[in-house]
PDB file of C-alpha atoms in Angstrom:
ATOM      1  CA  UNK A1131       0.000   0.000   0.000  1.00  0.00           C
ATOM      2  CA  UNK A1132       1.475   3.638  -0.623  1.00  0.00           C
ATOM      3  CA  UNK A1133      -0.260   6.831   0.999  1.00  0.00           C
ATOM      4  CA  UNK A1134      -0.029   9.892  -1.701  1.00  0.00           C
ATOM      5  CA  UNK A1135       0.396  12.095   0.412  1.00  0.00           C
ATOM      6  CA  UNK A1136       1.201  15.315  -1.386  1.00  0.00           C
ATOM      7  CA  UNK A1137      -2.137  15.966  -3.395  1.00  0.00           C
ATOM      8  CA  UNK A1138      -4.515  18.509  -2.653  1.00  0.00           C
ATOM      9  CA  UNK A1139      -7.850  16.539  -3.406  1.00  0.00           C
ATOM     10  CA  UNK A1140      -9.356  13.764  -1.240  1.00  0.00           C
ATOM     11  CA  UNK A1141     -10.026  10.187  -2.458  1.00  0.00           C
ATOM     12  CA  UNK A1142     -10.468   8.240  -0.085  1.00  0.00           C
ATOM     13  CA  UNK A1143     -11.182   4.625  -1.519  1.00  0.00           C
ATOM     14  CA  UNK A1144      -7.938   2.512  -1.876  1.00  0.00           C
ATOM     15  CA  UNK A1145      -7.368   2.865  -5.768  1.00  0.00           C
ATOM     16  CA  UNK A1146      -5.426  -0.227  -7.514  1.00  0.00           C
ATOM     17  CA  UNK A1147      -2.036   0.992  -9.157  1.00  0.00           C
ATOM     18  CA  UNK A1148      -2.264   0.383 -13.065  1.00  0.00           C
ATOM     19  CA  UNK A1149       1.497  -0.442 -12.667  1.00  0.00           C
ATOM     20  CA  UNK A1150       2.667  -2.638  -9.942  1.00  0.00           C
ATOM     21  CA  UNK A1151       0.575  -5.012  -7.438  1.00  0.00           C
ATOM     22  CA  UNK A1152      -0.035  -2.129  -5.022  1.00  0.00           C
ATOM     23  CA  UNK A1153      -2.910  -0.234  -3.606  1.00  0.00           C
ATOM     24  CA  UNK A1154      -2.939   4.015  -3.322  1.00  0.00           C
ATOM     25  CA  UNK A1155      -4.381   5.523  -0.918  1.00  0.00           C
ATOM     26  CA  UNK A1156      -4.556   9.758  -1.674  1.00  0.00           C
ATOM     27  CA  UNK A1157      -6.169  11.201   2.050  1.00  0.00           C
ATOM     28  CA  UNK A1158      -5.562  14.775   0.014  1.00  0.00           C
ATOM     29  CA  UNK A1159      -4.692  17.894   3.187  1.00  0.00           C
ATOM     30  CA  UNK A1160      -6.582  18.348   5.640  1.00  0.00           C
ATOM     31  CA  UNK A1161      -7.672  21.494   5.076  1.00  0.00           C
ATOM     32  CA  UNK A1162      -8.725  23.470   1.916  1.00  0.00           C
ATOM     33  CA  UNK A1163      -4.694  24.976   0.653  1.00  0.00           C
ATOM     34  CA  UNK A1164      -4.715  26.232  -2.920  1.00  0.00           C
ATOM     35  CA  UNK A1165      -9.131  26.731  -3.213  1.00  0.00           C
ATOM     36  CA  UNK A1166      -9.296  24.742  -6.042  1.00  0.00           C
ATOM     37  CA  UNK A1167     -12.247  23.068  -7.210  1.00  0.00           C
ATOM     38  CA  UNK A1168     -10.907  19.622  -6.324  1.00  0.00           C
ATOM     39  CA  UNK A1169     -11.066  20.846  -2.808  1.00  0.00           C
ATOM     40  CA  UNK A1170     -14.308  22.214  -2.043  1.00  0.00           C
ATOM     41  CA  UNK A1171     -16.636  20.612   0.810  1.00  0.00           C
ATOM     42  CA  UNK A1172     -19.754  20.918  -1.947  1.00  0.00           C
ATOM     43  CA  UNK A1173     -18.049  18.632  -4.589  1.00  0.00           C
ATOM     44  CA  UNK A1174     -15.616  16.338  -2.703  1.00  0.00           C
ATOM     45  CA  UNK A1175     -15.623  16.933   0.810  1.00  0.00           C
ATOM     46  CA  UNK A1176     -12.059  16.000   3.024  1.00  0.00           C
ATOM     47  CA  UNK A1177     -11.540  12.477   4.827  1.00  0.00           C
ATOM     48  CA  UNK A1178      -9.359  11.001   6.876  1.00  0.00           C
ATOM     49  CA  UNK A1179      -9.008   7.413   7.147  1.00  0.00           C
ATOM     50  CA  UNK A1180      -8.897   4.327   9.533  1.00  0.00           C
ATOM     51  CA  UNK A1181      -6.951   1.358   8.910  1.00  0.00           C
ATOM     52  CA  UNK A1182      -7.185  -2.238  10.489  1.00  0.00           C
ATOM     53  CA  UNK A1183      -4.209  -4.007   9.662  1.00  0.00           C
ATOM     54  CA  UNK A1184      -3.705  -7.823  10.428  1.00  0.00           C
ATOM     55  CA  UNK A1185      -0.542  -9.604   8.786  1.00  0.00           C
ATOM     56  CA  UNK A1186      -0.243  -8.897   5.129  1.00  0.00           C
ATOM     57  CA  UNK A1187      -3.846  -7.686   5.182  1.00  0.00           C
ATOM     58  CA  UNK A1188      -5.302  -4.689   5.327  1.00  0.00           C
ATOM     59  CA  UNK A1189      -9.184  -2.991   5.238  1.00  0.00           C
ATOM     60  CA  UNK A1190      -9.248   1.081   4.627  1.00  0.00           C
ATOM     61  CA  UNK A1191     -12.253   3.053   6.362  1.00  0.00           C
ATOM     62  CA  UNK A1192     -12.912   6.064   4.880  1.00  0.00           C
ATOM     63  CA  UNK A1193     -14.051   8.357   7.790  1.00  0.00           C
ATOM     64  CA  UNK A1194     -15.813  11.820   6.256  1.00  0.00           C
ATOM     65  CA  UNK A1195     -14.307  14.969   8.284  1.00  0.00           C
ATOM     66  CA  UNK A1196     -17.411  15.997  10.537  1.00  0.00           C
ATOM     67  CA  UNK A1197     -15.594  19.459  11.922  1.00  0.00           C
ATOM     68  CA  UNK A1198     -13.972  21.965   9.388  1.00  0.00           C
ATOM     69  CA  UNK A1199     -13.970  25.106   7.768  1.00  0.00           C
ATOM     70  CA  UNK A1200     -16.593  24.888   4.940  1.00  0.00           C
ATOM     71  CA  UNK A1201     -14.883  26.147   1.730  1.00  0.00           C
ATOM     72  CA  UNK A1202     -17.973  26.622  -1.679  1.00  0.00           C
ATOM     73  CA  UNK A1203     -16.288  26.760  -4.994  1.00  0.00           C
ATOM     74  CA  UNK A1204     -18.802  28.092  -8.044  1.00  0.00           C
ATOM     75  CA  UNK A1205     -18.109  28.634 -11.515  1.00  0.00           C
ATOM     76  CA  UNK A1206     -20.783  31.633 -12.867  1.00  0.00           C
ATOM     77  CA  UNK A1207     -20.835  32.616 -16.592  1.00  0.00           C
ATOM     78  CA  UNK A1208     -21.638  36.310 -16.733  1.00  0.00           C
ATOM     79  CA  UNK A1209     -23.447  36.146 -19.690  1.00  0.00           C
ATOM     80  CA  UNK A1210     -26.092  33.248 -18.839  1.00  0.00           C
ATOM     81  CA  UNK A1211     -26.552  34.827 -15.199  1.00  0.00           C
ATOM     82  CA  UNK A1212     -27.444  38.738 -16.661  1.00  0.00           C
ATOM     83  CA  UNK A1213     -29.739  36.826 -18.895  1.00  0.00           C
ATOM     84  CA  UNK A1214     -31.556  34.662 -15.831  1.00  0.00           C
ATOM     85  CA  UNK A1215     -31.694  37.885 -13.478  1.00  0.00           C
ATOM     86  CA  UNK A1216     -34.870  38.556 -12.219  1.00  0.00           C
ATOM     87  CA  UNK A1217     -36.250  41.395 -13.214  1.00  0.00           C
ATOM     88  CA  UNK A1218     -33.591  41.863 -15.709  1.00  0.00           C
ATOM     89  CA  UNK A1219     -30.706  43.833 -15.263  1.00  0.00           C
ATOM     90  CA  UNK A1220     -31.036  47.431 -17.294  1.00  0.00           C
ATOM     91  CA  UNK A1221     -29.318  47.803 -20.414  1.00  0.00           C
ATOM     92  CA  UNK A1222     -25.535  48.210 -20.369  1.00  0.00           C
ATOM     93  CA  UNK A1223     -25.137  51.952 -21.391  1.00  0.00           C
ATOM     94  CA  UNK A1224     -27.855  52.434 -18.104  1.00  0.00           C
ATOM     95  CA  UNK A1225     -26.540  54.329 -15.232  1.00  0.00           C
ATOM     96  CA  UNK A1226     -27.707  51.918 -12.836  1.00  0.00           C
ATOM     97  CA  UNK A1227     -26.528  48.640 -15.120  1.00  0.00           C
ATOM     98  CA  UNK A1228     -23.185  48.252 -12.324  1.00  0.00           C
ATOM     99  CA  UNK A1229     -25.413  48.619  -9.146  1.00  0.00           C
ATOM    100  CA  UNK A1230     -27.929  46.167 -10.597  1.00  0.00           C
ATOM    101  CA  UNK A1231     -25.351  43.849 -11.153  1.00  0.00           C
ATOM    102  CA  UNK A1232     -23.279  44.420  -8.079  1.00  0.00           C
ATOM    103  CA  UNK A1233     -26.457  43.335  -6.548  1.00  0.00           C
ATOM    104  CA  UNK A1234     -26.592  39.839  -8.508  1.00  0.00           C
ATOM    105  CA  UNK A1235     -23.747  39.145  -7.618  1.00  0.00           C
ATOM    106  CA  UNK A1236     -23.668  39.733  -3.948  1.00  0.00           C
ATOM    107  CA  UNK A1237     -26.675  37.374  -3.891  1.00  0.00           C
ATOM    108  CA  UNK A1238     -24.584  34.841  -5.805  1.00  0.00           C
ATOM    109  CA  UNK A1239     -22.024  35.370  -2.770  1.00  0.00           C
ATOM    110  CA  UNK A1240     -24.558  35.029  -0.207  1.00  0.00           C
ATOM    111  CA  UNK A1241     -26.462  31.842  -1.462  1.00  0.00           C
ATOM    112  CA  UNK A1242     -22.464  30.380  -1.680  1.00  0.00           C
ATOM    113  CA  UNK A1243     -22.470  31.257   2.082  1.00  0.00           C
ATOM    114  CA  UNK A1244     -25.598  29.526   2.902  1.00  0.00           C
ATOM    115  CA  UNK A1245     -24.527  26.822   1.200  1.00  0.00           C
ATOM    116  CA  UNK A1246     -21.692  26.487   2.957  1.00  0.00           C
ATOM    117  CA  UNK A1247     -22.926  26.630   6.361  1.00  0.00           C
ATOM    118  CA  UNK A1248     -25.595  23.673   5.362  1.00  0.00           C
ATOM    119  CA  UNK A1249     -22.604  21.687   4.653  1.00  0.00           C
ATOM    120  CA  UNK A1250     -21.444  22.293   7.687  1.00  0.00           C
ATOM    121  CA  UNK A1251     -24.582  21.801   9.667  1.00  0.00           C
ATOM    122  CA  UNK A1252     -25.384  19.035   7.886  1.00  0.00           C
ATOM    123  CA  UNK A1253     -21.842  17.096   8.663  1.00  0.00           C
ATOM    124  CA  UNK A1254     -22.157  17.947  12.275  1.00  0.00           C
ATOM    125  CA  UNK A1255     -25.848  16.862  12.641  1.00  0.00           C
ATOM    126  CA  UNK A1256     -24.571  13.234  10.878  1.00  0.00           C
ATOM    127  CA  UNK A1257     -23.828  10.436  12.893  1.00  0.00           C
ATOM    128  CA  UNK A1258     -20.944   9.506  13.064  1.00  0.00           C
ATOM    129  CA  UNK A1259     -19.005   6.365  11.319  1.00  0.00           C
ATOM    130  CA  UNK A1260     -19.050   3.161  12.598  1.00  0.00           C
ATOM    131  CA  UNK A1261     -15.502   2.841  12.776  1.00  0.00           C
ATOM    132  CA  UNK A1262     -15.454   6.383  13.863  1.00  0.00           C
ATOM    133  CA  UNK A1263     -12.195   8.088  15.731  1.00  0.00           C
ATOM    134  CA  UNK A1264     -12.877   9.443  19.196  1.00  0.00           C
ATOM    135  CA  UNK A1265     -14.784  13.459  18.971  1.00  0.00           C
ATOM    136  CA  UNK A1266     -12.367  15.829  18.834  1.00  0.00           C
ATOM    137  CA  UNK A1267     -10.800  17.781  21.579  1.00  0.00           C
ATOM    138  CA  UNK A1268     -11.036  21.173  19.801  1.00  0.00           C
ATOM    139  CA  UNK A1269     -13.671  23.130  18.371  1.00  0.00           C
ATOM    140  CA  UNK A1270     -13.450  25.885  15.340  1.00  0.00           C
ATOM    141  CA  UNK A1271     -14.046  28.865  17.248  1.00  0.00           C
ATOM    142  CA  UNK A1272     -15.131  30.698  14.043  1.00  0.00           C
ATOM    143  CA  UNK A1273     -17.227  28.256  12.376  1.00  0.00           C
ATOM    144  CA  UNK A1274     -19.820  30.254  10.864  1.00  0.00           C
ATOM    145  CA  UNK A1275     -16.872  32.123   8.792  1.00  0.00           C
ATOM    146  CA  UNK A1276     -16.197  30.019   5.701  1.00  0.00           C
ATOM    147  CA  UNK A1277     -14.198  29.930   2.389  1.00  0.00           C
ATOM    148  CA  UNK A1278     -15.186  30.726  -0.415  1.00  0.00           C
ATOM    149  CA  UNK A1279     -14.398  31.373  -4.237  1.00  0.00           C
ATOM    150  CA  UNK A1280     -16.041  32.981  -6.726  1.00  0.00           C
ATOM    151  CA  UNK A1281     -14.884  32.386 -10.776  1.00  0.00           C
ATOM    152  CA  UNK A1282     -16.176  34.604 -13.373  1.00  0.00           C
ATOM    153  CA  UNK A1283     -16.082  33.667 -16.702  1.00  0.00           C
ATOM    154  CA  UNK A1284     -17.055  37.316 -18.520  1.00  0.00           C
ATOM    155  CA  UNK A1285     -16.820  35.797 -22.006  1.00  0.00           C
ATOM    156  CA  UNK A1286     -19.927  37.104 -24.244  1.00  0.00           C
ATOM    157  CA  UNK A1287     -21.265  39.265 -21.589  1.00  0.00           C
ATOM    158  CA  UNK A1288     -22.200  43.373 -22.578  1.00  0.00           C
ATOM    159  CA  UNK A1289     -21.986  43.819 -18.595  1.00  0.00           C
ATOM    160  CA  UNK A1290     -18.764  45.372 -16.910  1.00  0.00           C
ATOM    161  CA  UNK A1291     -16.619  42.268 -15.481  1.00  0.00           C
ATOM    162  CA  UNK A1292     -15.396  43.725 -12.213  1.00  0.00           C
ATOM    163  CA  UNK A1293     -17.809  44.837  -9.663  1.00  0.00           C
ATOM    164  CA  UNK A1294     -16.183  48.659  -8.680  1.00  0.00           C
ATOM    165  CA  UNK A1295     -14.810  49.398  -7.031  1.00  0.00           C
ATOM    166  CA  UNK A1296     -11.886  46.405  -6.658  1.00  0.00           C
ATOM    167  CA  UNK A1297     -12.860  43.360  -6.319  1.00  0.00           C
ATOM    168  CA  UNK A1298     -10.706  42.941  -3.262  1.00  0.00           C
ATOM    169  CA  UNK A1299     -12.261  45.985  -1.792  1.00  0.00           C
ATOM    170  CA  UNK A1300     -15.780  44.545  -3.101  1.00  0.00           C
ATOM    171  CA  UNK A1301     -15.456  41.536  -0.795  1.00  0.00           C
ATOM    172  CA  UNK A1302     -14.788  43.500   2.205  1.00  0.00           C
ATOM    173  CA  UNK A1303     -18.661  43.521   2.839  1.00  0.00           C
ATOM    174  CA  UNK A1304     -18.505  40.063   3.264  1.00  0.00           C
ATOM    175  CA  UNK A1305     -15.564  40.147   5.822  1.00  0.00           C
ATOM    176  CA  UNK A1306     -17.800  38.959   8.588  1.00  0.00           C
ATOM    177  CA  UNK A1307     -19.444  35.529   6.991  1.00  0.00           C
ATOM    178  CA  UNK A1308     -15.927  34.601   4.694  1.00  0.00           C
ATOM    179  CA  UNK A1309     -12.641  33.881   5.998  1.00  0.00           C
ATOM    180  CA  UNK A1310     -10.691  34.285   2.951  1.00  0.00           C
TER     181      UNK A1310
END
């Protein structure tokens, strides 16, 4: 058996190498590092793992993290989400055209963040795992603060790309829900 240890994503299941006669085992970190989408709770959430070993034998239990950080990862086209706004978003030349879609996309932002706290309330209110390890001894003083990211793709869309004024600056009024 050999424990990749060095990738980002989580797979939990014991994998069988298309090489040699050996089993892989890729845990992924612990904890979101690069916010990719291979490491998002809401498409493949962290594990850890429990082994019983006996001899030359082995059995992997996967064990589903039940306390962490929640991090949402979305991919929004522009285009398609000015065209599904309800009511639609005034014409591009309009005045008001970047406050109306400031506003989409803050509510794009704040459905991510109640996603990500039903993740999180959802793997806490699970039971756990048979084989389960013992609960642990600390608890994420800032859980309701969670990670998030947000990818644009502006391709085909009339509507100004960058919500003004920076969008570092433009996530500062989310400062007290995100972490990152």
């Amino acid at each position: 058996m050999v424990i990749w240890g060095n990738e980002h994503e989580s797979q939990p299941q014991l994998q069988e190498s298309a090489v040699s006669p050996f089993r892989i085992l890729q845990p992924g970190s612990s904890v979101p590092t690069s916010l990719g989408e291979s490491e998002s709770s809401n498409k493949r959430p962290k594990h850890s793992a429990l082994f019983e070993v006996e001899g030359r034998r082995f059995r992997c239990h996967p064990l589903p993290q039940r306390v962490f950080r929640p991090f949402v990862f979305r991919d929004v086209a522009l285009a398609e989400l000015c065209n599904q706004a309800r009511p639609p978003l005034p014409a591009p030349s309009d005045p008001q055209a970047a406050a109306a879609l400031d506003t989409l996309l803050c509510g794009v932002v704040r459905e991510m963040i109640a996603e990500a706290h039903t993740l999180l309330a959802t793997a806490l209110a699970s039971p756990p795992p048979a084989a389960a390890l013992p609960p642990p001894r600390f608890q994420l003083l800032e859980a309701r603060r969670v990670l998030l990211r947000l990818r644009l793709d502006a391709a085909d869309c009339p509507y100004p790309a960058n919500p003004r004024p920076t969008p570092q600056r433009w996530g500062l009024q989310f400062s007290a829900d995100v972490c990152n």
